[in-house]
Amino acid sequence: DQQVKQNSPSLSVQEGRISILNCDYTNSMFDYFLWYKKYPAEGPTFLISISSIKDKNEDGRFTVFLNKSAKHLSLHIVPSQPGDSAVYFCAASPPGGGNNRKLIWGLGTSLAVNP
Amino acid sequence: SQTIHQWPATLVQPVGSPLSLECTVEGTSNPNLYWYRQAAGRGLQLLFYSIGIDQISSEVPQNLSASRPQDRQFILSSKKLLLSDSGFYLCAWSVRTDTQYFGPGTRLTVL
């Protein structure tokens, strides 16, 4: 049972345009969300995160939007660049706190930015 | 600053052979440590996580095991590899936050 879903396995965008990657979750108690970027044969790199008390967080070309009522978040990349071509993973932090923090991961969306 | 190392970078092993992958973290103390596997074209599967020395939690039953003999060292092992153990193995750390930071990974091919 996939608690974090990235329903689009792939996305293709023209350079300079906006890339929108989507993520849905099922557990309304998730309180923190993260986006990671992964190139082939490398470890994922942390991109941006958002707490459930916010609905938007921005860092340069990357903005994450959170819609708690819809249990949906999205990552916007503007403008998209060829170097953004990678697999993007959405992850959520389950409730409970404590020291043993695990993340619940989506299956990823492969973004291709075409020159 | 913190860094995380994994070795080897690539490994080709025959079925039935043992495995030992090592992960070390520098520049932090008492990290949470994690082992993940990414099978070809799939997402990230959490295998083990550790909140301290000799404190290991297993997420999926399998022929793999993990150990944490030192605060910043995490080892993934197997006594006998299966074909299905092939994949990209990732170690990650976190400290007091949910953000995990990943190592470069080990590509394991079991033949």
XYZ file of C-alpha atoms in Angstrom:
226
model
C 0.000 0.000 0.000
C 1.744 3.108 -1.278
C 1.282 5.933 1.213
C 3.182 8.413 -0.953
C 2.304 8.336 -4.623
C 3.975 9.938 -7.594
C 1.536 9.024 -10.314
C 3.595 10.282 -13.237
C 6.600 8.024 -13.849
C 8.027 10.491 -16.347
C 7.721 14.090 -17.490
C 9.234 15.921 -20.450
C 9.593 19.711 -20.499
C 11.193 22.271 -22.774
C 14.158 24.219 -21.446
C 13.082 27.541 -19.937
C 9.534 26.374 -19.218
C 8.056 25.355 -15.895
C 8.334 21.773 -14.601
C 5.612 20.644 -12.210
C 6.096 17.389 -10.351
C 3.221 16.076 -8.300
C 2.951 13.950 -5.193
C -0.093 12.649 -3.307
C -0.200 11.103 0.139
C -2.783 9.156 2.071
C -1.959 9.832 5.729
C -3.200 13.218 6.905
C -0.900 12.961 9.917
C 2.280 13.333 7.850
C 3.890 16.520 9.130
C 6.925 17.109 6.951
C 7.603 16.615 3.267
C 10.807 16.535 1.273
C 11.896 16.471 -2.360
C 15.071 14.784 -3.510
C 16.787 14.768 -6.874
C 18.702 11.734 -8.111
C 21.058 11.333 -11.033
C 21.827 7.808 -12.333
C 24.404 5.907 -10.284
C 24.472 8.609 -7.595
C 22.842 9.027 -4.213
C 19.747 11.261 -3.946
C 20.388 14.893 -3.111
C 18.089 16.832 -0.810
C 16.369 19.671 -2.673
C 13.702 21.349 -0.605
C 11.253 20.581 2.184
C 8.066 21.929 3.678
C 6.432 21.626 7.060
C 2.726 20.893 7.295
C 2.195 24.265 8.975
C 3.112 26.012 5.721
C 1.630 25.906 2.251
C 4.619 27.156 0.286
C 8.388 27.113 0.498
C 10.710 28.628 -2.060
C 14.427 28.217 -2.733
C 15.724 29.821 -5.892
C 14.186 28.122 -8.917
C 12.468 25.513 -6.741
C 9.132 26.011 -5.009
C 7.119 23.410 -3.149
C 3.388 23.857 -2.608
C 1.399 21.908 -0.041
C -2.377 21.456 -0.165
C -3.251 19.649 3.064
C -6.959 19.338 2.345
C -6.183 17.560 -0.914
C -3.197 15.681 0.568
C -1.184 16.893 -2.374
C 2.131 18.587 -2.873
C 3.938 19.741 -5.941
C 7.425 20.850 -6.878
C 7.755 23.680 -9.374
C 11.010 24.305 -11.189
C 11.196 27.632 -13.009
C 12.906 28.013 -15.394
C 13.761 24.412 -16.171
C 17.317 23.683 -17.269
C 18.818 20.597 -18.951
C 20.817 19.913 -15.769
C 17.507 19.418 -13.957
C 17.005 16.175 -15.871
C 16.931 13.546 -13.134
C 14.570 11.406 -11.078
C 12.707 13.357 -8.406
C 11.521 11.618 -5.254
C 8.874 12.878 -2.899
C 9.111 11.747 0.735
C 6.971 12.249 3.821
C 7.735 12.082 7.500
C 5.231 10.010 9.462
C 3.877 11.184 12.807
C 5.269 9.974 16.072
C 8.405 12.004 16.582
C 11.243 10.514 18.530
C 14.727 9.795 17.400
C 14.066 7.083 14.843
C 12.798 9.191 12.021
C 11.998 7.226 8.888
C 10.759 8.624 5.626
C 8.000 7.247 3.421
C 9.083 7.491 -0.216
C 7.305 7.813 -3.516
C 8.510 5.818 -6.508
C 9.909 8.849 -8.291
C 9.249 10.865 -11.440
C 11.851 10.986 -14.184
C 12.133 14.540 -15.534
C 13.673 15.212 -18.944
C 14.379 18.847 -19.818
C 14.916 19.194 -23.543
C 17.204 21.930 -24.924
C 31.019 19.800 7.364
C 29.552 16.319 7.254
C 30.527 13.753 4.656
C 29.418 10.203 4.036
C 31.481 7.519 2.371
C 30.481 4.215 0.867
C 32.639 1.504 -0.570
C 33.098 -0.204 -2.826
C 31.505 1.857 -5.595
C 30.780 -1.208 -7.707
C 30.818 -4.903 -6.925
C 30.211 -8.041 -8.975
C 29.674 -11.167 -6.915
C 28.627 -14.752 -7.709
C 25.433 -16.210 -6.288
C 26.061 -17.756 -2.891
C 29.052 -15.592 -2.043
C 29.177 -13.326 1.060
C 28.754 -9.563 1.030
C 30.063 -6.706 3.098
C 29.309 -3.077 2.245
C 30.610 -0.327 4.449
C 29.370 3.175 5.171
C 31.043 5.789 7.339
C 29.984 9.298 8.278
C 32.313 12.117 9.245
C 31.673 15.441 10.929
C 28.716 14.507 13.105
C 27.952 12.483 16.210
C 25.125 10.099 17.071
C 23.605 10.089 13.598
C 20.652 7.977 12.564
C 21.920 5.681 9.828
C 19.984 4.009 7.053
C 20.519 1.374 4.361
C 18.357 1.549 1.251
C 18.222 -0.473 -1.929
C 17.072 0.753 -5.320
C 16.317 -2.061 -7.750
C 16.508 -1.259 -11.454
C 13.860 1.284 -12.378
C 12.250 1.195 -8.945
C 11.964 3.457 -5.927
C 13.954 3.502 -2.709
C 13.361 0.580 -0.349
C 14.428 1.052 3.260
C 16.277 -2.046 4.449
C 17.644 -1.126 7.882
C 17.931 1.879 10.136
C 19.909 2.470 13.297
C 19.553 5.058 16.051
C 22.742 4.037 17.849
C 25.537 1.522 18.245
C 24.185 -2.040 18.057
C 20.622 -0.692 17.692
C 19.373 -1.934 14.335
C 15.833 -2.166 13.017
C 15.008 -4.299 10.009
C 12.311 -3.158 7.632
C 12.004 -6.153 5.328
C 12.742 -9.851 5.877
C 15.578 -10.993 3.660
C 18.970 -12.613 3.678
C 20.698 -9.329 4.472
C 21.823 -8.095 7.869
C 23.240 -4.850 9.209
C 25.598 -3.976 12.017
C 26.788 -0.769 13.623
C 29.987 -1.509 15.495
C 30.883 2.172 15.903
C 28.877 5.382 16.143
C 29.585 6.464 12.583
C 30.017 3.097 10.861
C 27.231 1.068 9.319
C 27.805 -2.275 7.600
C 25.485 -4.247 5.345
C 26.209 -7.967 5.087
C 25.004 -11.213 3.644
C 26.234 -14.746 4.144
C 24.956 -15.969 0.760
C 23.924 -13.620 -2.014
C 20.893 -14.244 -4.208
C 20.324 -12.993 -7.755
C 17.544 -10.792 -6.376
C 20.061 -8.949 -4.176
C 21.360 -7.087 -7.220
C 20.712 -3.372 -7.042
C 22.002 0.011 -6.021
C 22.662 0.216 -2.283
C 22.542 3.564 -0.567
C 23.565 4.607 2.914
C 22.126 7.746 4.476
C 22.392 9.692 7.721
C 20.303 12.183 9.622
C 20.714 14.099 12.885
C 17.776 15.508 14.840
C 15.826 16.311 11.679
C 13.887 14.406 9.069
C 16.287 15.337 6.285
C 18.451 12.422 5.251
C 21.742 12.812 3.414
C 22.882 10.078 1.106
C 26.199 8.560 0.177
C 27.307 7.912 -3.403
C 25.971 4.347 -3.433
C 27.276 0.891 -4.307
C 26.211 -0.876 -7.492
C 25.955 -4.592 -6.700
C 25.575 -7.155 -9.477
C 25.011 -10.759 -8.478
C 25.691 -13.251 -11.281
